[in-house]
Coordinates of C-alpha atoms in Angstrom, one line a residue:
X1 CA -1.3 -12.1 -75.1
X2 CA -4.7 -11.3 -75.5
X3 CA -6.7 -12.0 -78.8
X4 CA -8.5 -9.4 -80.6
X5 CA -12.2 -10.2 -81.6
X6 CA -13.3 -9.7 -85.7
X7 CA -15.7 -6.5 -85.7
X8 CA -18.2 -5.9 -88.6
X9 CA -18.2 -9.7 -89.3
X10 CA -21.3 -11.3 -89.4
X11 CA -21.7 -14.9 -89.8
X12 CA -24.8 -16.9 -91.6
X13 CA -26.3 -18.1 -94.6
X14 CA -25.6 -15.6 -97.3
X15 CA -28.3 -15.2 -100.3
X16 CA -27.8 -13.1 -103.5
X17 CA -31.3 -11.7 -103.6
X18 CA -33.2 -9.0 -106.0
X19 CA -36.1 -7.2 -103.9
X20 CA -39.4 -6.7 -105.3
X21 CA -40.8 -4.7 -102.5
X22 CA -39.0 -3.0 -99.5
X23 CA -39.8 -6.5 -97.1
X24 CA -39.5 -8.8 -99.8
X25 CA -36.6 -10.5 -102.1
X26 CA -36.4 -13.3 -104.5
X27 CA -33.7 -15.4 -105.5
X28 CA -32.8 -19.0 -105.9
X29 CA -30.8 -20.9 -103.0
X30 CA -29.4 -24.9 -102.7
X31 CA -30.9 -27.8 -101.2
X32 CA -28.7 -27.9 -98.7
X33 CA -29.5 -24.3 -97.4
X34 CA -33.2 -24.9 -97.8
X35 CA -32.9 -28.0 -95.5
X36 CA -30.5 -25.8 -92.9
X37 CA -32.8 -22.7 -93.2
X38 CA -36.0 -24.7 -93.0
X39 CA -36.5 -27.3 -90.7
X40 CA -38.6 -30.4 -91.9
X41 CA -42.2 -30.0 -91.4
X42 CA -42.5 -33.8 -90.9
X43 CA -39.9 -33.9 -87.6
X44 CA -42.1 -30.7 -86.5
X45 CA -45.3 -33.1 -86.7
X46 CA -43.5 -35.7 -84.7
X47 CA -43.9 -35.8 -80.6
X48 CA -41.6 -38.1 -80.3
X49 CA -38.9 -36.2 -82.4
X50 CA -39.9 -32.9 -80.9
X51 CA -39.8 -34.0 -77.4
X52 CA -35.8 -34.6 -77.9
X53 CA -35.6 -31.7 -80.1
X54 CA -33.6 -28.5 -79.5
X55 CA -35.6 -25.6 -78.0
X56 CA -34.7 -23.8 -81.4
X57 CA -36.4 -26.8 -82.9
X58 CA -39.2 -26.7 -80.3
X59 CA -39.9 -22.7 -81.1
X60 CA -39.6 -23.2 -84.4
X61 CA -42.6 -25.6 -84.5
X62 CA -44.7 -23.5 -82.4
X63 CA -44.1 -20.7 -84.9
X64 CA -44.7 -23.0 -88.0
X65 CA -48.3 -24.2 -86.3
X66 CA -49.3 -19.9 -86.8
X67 CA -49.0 -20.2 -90.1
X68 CA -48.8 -23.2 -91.7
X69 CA -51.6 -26.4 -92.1
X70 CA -50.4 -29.9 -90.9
X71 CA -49.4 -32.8 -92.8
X72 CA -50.0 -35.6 -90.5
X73 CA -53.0 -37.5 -92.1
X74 CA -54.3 -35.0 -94.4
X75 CA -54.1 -34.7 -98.2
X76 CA -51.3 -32.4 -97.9
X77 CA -48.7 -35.1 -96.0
X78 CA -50.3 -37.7 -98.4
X79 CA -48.6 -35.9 -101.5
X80 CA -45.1 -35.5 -99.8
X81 CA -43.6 -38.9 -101.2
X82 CA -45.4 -38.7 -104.8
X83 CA -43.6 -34.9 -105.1
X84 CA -40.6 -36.5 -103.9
X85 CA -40.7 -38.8 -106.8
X86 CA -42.2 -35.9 -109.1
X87 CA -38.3 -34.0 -108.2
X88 CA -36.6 -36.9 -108.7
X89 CA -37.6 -37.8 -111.9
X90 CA -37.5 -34.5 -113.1
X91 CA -33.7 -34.0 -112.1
X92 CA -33.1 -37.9 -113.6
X93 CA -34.0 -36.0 -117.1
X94 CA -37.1 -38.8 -117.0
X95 CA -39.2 -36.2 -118.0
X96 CA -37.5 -34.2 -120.3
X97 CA -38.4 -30.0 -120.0
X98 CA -42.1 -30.8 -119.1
X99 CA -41.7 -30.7 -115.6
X100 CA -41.7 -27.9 -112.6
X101 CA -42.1 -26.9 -109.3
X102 CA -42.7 -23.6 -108.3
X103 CA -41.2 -21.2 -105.9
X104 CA -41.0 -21.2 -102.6
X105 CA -42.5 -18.6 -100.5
X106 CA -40.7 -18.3 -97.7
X107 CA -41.1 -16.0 -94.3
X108 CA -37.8 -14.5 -92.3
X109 CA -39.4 -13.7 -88.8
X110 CA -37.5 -10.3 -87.8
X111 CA -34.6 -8.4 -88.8
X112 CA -32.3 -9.4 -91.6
X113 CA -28.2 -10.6 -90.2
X114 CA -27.1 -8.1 -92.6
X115 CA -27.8 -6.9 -96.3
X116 CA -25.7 -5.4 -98.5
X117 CA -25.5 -2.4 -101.0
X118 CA -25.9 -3.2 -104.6
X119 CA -23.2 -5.6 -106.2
X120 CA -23.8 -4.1 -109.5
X121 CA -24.9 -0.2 -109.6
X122 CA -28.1 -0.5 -111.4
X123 CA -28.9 -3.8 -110.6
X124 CA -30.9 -4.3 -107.3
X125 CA -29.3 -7.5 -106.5
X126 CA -27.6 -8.0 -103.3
X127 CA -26.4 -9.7 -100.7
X128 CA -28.3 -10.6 -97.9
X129 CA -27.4 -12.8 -94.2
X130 CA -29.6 -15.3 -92.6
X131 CA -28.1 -15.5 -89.1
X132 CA -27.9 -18.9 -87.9
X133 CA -30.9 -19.6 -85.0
X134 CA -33.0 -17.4 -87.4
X135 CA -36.7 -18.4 -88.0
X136 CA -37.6 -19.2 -91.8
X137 CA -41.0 -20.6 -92.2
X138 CA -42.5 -21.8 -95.5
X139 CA -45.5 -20.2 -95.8
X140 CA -46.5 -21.7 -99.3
X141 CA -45.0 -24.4 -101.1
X142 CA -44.5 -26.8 -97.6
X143 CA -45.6 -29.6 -99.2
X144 CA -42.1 -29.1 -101.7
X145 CA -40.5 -28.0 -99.0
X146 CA -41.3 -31.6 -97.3
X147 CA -40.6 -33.5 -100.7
X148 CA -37.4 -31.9 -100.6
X149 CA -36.4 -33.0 -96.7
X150 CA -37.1 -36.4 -97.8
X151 CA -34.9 -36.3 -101.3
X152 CA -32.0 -34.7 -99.3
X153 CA -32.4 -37.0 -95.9
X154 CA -32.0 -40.4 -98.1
X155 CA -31.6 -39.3 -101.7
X156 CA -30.8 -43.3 -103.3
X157 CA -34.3 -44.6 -102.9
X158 CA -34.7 -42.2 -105.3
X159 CA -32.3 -42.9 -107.4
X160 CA -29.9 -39.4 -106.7
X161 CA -26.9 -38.8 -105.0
X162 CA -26.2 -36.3 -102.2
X163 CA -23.4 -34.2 -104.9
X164 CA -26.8 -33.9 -107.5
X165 CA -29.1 -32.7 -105.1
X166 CA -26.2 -29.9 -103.9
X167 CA -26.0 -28.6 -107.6
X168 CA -29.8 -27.9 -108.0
X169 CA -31.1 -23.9 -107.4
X170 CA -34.5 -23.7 -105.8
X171 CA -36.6 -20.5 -106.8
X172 CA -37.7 -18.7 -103.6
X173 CA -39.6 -15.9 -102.6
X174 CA -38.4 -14.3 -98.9
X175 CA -40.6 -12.0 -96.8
X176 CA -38.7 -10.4 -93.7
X177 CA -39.9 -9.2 -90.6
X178 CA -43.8 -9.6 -91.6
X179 CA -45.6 -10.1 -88.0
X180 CA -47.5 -13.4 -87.6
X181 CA -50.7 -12.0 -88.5
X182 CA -49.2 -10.7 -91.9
X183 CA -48.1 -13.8 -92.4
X184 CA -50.8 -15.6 -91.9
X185 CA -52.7 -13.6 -94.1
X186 CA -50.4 -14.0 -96.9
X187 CA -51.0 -17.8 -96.4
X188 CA -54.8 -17.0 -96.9
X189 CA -54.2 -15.1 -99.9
X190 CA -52.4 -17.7 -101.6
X191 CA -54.1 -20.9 -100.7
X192 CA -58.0 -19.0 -101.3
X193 CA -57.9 -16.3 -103.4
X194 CA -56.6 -18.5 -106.3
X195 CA -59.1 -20.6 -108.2
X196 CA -58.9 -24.3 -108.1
X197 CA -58.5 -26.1 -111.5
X198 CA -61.4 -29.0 -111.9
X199 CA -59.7 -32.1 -111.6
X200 CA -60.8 -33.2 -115.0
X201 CA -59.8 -29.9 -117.0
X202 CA -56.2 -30.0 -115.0
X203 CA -56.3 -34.0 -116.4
X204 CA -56.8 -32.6 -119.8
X205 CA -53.7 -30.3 -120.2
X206 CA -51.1 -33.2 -118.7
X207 CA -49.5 -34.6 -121.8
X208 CA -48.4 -37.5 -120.3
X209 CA -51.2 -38.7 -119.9
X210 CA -52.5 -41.5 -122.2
X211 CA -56.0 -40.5 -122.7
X212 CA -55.0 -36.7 -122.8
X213 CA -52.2 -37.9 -125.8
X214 CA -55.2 -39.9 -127.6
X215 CA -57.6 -37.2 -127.7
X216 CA -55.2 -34.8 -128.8
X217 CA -54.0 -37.2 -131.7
X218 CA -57.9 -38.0 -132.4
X219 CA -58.5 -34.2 -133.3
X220 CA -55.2 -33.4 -134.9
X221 CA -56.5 -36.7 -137.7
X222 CA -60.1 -35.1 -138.4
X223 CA -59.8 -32.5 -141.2
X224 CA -63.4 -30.3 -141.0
X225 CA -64.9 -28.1 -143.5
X226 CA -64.9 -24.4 -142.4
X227 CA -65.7 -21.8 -144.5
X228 CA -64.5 -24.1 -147.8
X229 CA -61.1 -24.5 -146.1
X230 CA -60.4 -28.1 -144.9
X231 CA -59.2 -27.4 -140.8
X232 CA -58.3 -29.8 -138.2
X233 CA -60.7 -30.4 -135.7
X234 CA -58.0 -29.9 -133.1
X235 CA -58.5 -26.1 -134.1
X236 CA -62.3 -26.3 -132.8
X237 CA -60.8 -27.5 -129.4
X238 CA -60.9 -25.6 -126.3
X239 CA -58.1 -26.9 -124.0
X240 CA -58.5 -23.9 -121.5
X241 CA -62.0 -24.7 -120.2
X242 CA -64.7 -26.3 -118.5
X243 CA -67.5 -25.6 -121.2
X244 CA -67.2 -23.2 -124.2
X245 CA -69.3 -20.3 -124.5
X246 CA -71.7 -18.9 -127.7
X247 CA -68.7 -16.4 -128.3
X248 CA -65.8 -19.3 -128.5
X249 CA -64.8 -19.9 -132.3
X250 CA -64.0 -23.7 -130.3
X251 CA -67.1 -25.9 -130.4
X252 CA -66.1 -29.0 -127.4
X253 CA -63.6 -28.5 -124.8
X254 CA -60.8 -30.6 -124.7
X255 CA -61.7 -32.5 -121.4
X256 CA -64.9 -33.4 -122.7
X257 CA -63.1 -34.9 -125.6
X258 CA -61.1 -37.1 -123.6
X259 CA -64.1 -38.2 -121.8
X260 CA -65.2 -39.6 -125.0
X261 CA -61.6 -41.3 -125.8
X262 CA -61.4 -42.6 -121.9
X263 CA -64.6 -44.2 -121.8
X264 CA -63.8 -45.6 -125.3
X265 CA -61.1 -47.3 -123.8
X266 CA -62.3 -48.9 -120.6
X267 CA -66.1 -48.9 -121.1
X268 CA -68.2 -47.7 -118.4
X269 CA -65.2 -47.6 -115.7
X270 CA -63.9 -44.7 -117.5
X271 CA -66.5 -43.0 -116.5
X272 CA -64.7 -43.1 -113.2
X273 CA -61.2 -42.6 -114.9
X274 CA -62.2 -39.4 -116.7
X275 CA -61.0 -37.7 -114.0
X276 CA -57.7 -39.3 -113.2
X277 CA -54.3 -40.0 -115.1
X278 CA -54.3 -43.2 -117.2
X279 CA -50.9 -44.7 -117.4
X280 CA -50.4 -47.5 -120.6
X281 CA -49.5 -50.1 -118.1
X282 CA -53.5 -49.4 -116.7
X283 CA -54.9 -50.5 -119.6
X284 CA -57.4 -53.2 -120.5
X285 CA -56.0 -56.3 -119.6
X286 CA -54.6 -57.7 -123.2
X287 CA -54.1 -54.8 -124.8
X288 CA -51.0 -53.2 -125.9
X289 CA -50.9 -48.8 -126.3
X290 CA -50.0 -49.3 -129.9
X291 CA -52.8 -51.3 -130.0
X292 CA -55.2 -49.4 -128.4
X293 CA -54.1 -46.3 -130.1
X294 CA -54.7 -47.9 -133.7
X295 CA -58.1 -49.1 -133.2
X296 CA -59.5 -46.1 -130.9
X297 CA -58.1 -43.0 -132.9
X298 CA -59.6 -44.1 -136.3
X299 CA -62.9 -45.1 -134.5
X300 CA -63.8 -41.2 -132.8
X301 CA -61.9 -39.9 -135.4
X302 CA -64.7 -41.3 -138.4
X303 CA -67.3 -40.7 -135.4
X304 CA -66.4 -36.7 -135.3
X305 CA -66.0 -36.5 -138.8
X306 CA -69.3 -38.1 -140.0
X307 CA -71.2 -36.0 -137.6
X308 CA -69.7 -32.8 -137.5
X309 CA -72.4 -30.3 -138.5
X310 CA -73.8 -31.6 -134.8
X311 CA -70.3 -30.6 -133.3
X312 CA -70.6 -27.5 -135.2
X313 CA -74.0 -26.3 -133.9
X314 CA -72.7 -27.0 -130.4
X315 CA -76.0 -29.7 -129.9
X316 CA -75.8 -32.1 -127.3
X317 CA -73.5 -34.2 -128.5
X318 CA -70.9 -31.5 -127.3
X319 CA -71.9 -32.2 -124.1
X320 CA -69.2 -33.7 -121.8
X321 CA -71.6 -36.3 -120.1
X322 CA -73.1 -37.3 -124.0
X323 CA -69.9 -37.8 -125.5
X324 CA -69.1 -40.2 -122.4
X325 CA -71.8 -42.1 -123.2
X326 CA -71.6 -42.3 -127.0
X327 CA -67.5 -43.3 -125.8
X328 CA -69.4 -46.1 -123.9
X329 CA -71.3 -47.4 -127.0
X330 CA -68.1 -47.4 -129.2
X331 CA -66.4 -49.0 -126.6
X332 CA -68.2 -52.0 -127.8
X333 CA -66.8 -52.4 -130.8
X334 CA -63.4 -52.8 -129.4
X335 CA -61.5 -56.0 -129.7
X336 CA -60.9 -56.0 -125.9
X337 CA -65.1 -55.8 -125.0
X338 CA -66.9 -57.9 -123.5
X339 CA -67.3 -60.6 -126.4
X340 CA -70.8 -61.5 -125.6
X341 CA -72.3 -57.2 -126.0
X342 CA -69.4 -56.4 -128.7
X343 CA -71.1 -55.0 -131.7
X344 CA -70.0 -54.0 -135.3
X345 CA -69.3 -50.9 -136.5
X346 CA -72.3 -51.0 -138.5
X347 CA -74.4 -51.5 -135.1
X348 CA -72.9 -48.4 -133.4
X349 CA -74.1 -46.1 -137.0
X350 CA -77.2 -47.4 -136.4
X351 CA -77.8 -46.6 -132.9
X352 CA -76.2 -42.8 -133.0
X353 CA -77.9 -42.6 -136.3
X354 CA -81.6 -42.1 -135.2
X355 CA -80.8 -40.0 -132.2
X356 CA -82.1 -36.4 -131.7
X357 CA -79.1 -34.2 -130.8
X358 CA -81.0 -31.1 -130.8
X359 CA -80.5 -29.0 -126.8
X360 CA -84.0 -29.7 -126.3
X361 CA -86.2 -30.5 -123.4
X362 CA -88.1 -33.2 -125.2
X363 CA -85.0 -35.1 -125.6
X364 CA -82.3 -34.8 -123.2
X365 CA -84.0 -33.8 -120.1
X366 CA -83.9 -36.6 -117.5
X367 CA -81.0 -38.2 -119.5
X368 CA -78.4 -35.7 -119.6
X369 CA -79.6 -32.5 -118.9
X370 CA -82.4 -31.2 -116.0
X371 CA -84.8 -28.7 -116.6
X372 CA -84.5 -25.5 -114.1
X373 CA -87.5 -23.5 -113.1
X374 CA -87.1 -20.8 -115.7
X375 CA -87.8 -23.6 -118.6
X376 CA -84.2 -23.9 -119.6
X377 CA -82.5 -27.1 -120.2
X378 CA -78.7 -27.1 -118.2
X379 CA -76.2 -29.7 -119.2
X380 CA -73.5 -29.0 -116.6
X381 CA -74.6 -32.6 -114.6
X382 CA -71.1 -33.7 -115.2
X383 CA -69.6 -37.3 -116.8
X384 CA -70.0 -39.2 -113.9
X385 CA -73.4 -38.4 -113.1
X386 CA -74.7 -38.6 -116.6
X387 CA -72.8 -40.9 -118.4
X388 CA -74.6 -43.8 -117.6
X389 CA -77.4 -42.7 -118.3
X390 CA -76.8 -41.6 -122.0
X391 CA -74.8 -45.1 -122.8
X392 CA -78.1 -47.1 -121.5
X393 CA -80.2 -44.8 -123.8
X394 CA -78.1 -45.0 -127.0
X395 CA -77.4 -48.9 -126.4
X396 CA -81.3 -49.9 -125.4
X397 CA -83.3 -47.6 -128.0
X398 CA -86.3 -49.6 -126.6
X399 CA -85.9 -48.3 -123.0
X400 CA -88.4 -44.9 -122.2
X401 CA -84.8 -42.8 -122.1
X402 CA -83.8 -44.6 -125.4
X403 CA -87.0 -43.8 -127.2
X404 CA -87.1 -40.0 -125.5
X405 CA -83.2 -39.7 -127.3
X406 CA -84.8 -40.4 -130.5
X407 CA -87.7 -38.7 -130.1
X408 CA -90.4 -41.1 -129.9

């Protein structure tokens, strides 16, 4: 008897897909079929693993290596395990809806397996194959890619289970049949063309961070007077960028405002910390976050208040690098100071009290702002840089930069 083979079958990994151009789909896929489709950028670092490795795997690496940075000690393979935990708390419901990872963007090198006509007339989605043996590469988004090799390969460090992992849908992106070049370019596009976030604005939109939480809370308890109308202060906050412009209704950007809470908190280290996440088990040594909470928010909350028309006119006080430094003078009214430079509340009115917060040369340049050749005064020198030097003029008035502040 002889056996008749299947015709018009074709076997693979089948994706419902909707396609946004005529060589590129999106869609969403398991775990599991992003670990079978793509292998794990790690093992493709590995000689040792590679050397044993299938000459799929082998091929597959070389292709990668086109298009795609390493991870083996860069910044990149550094971030694999902390993404790793990112996922996993994220699907443990640790961080509630605040949490994402975007889509992958993946490459099919040469023809589709098979795609399919429309499931629904109308629609655009269908049904496309991934032969097995095929090359998918992840073009952007390896990093997640690598997080998720690492979840899957030994998911209880991380407190999941393989049946969780198996229920999630990863967002992709799928280009097919791009040549290397293209591909590479595309890798360009999306790793340069974009424009980096600063560290320290990125720091001020991530809510669970403690100093990003106070100075949110410090400007949502200042009411202003605008116009006759009593407004929060939060209103006058620009959480979007770096420095606010003449045209912005906002009068101090939000990251400058937690420069002023952060180095409230810690003191001159925060000058330091104004640019990373502060976690309430970092805190002063002592101190509990209620604590610190109750004592810092009514401090630079009376602080803003009592000198707002200086906020208002957008003087130097608005500057990033001042308020740092006025955060380092307050800091020494805290409980948790350094008992023998703690001051009263009293002692910190008196020392902003006498200062010269006008933009002007006379005052400010050399502490917190430089003067460039065309006689204007620039206060982008950011916190670190700056910082400093403002809190040694405000807390010394005797010093020459103490005396310049004040103009004398």
């Amino acid at each position: 008897m002889l056996l008749t083979m299947p015709t018009g079958v074709v076997e693979g990994t089948q994706l419902t897909v909707m396609p946004f151009r005529d060589d590129a789909v999106v869609g969403t896929l398991s775990v599991p079929a992003l670990v079978q489709l793509v292998p794990s950028p790690r093992a493709e670092e590995d000689p040792r693993k590679l050397k044993t490795a299938s000459g799929l795997v082998r091929r597959h690496a070389e292709l990668r290596a086109t298009v795609q940075r390493t991870l083996k000690s860069s910044q990149k393979g550094k971030n694999v395990r902390p993404y790793a935990e990112y996922i996993a708390a994220g699907l443990k419901g640790e961080l509630g809806a605040a949490w994402s990872t975007p889509p992958i963007t993946l490459w099919h090198a040469g023809p589709l397996a098979a795609i399919s006509d429309e499931l629904v007339p109308g629609s655009g989605l269908r049904t496309l194959t991934i032969a097995p043996g095929t090359m998918v590469v992840a073009i952007d988004g390896e990093t997640q890619t690598a997080a998720w090799h690492d979840l899957y390969d030994d998911p209880e460090p991380y407190g999941l289970t393989y049946p969780e992992l198996a229920r999630v849908r990863l967002p992709f992106e799928l280009y097919v049949g791009l040549a290397p070049a293209d591909a590479r370019q595309i890798f360009y596009d999306r790793n340069v063309r974009g424009v980096v976030v600063a560290k320290n604005l990125a720091m001020s939109m991530d809510q669970r961070d403690f100093g990003t939480r106070l100075a949110h809370r410090v400007a949502d308890s200042v009411k202003v007077d605008i116009d006759g109308q009593p407004v929060p202060f939060g209103r006058l906050v620009n959480a979007g960028k770096r420095q606010t412009s003449a045209a912005d209704r906002e009068v101090v950007t939000l990251s400058a405002l937690r420069a002023l809470v952060v180095t409230a908190i810690y003191g001159r280290s925060g000058l330091t910390r104004s640019a990373e996440s502060v976690h309430e088990d970092e805190l002063p040594a002592g101190t509990r976050p209620e604590e610190v909470e109750g004592f810092v928010v009514p401090l630079l909350a009376r602080l803003i208040s009592e000198r707002f028309p200086d906020f208002a006119s957008r003087s130097a006080l608005t500057a990033p690098a001042v308020l740092a430094g006025v955060g380092i003078a307050a800091h020494h009214t805290t409980p948790w100071s350094e008992a023998a430079s703690r001051i009263g509340p009293e002692d910190l009115d008196r020392l902003l009290g006498g200062i010269r917060w006008e933009r002007e040369a006379a005052y400010w340049d050399g502490v917190a702002a430089k003067t460039g050749a065309s006689g204007r005064l620039n206060f982008s020198g950011g916190v670190k840089d700056s910082g400093g030097r403002v809190a040694d003029a405000i807390l010394y008035p005797a010093t020459e930069a103490g005396r310049r502040i004040r103009g004398l």
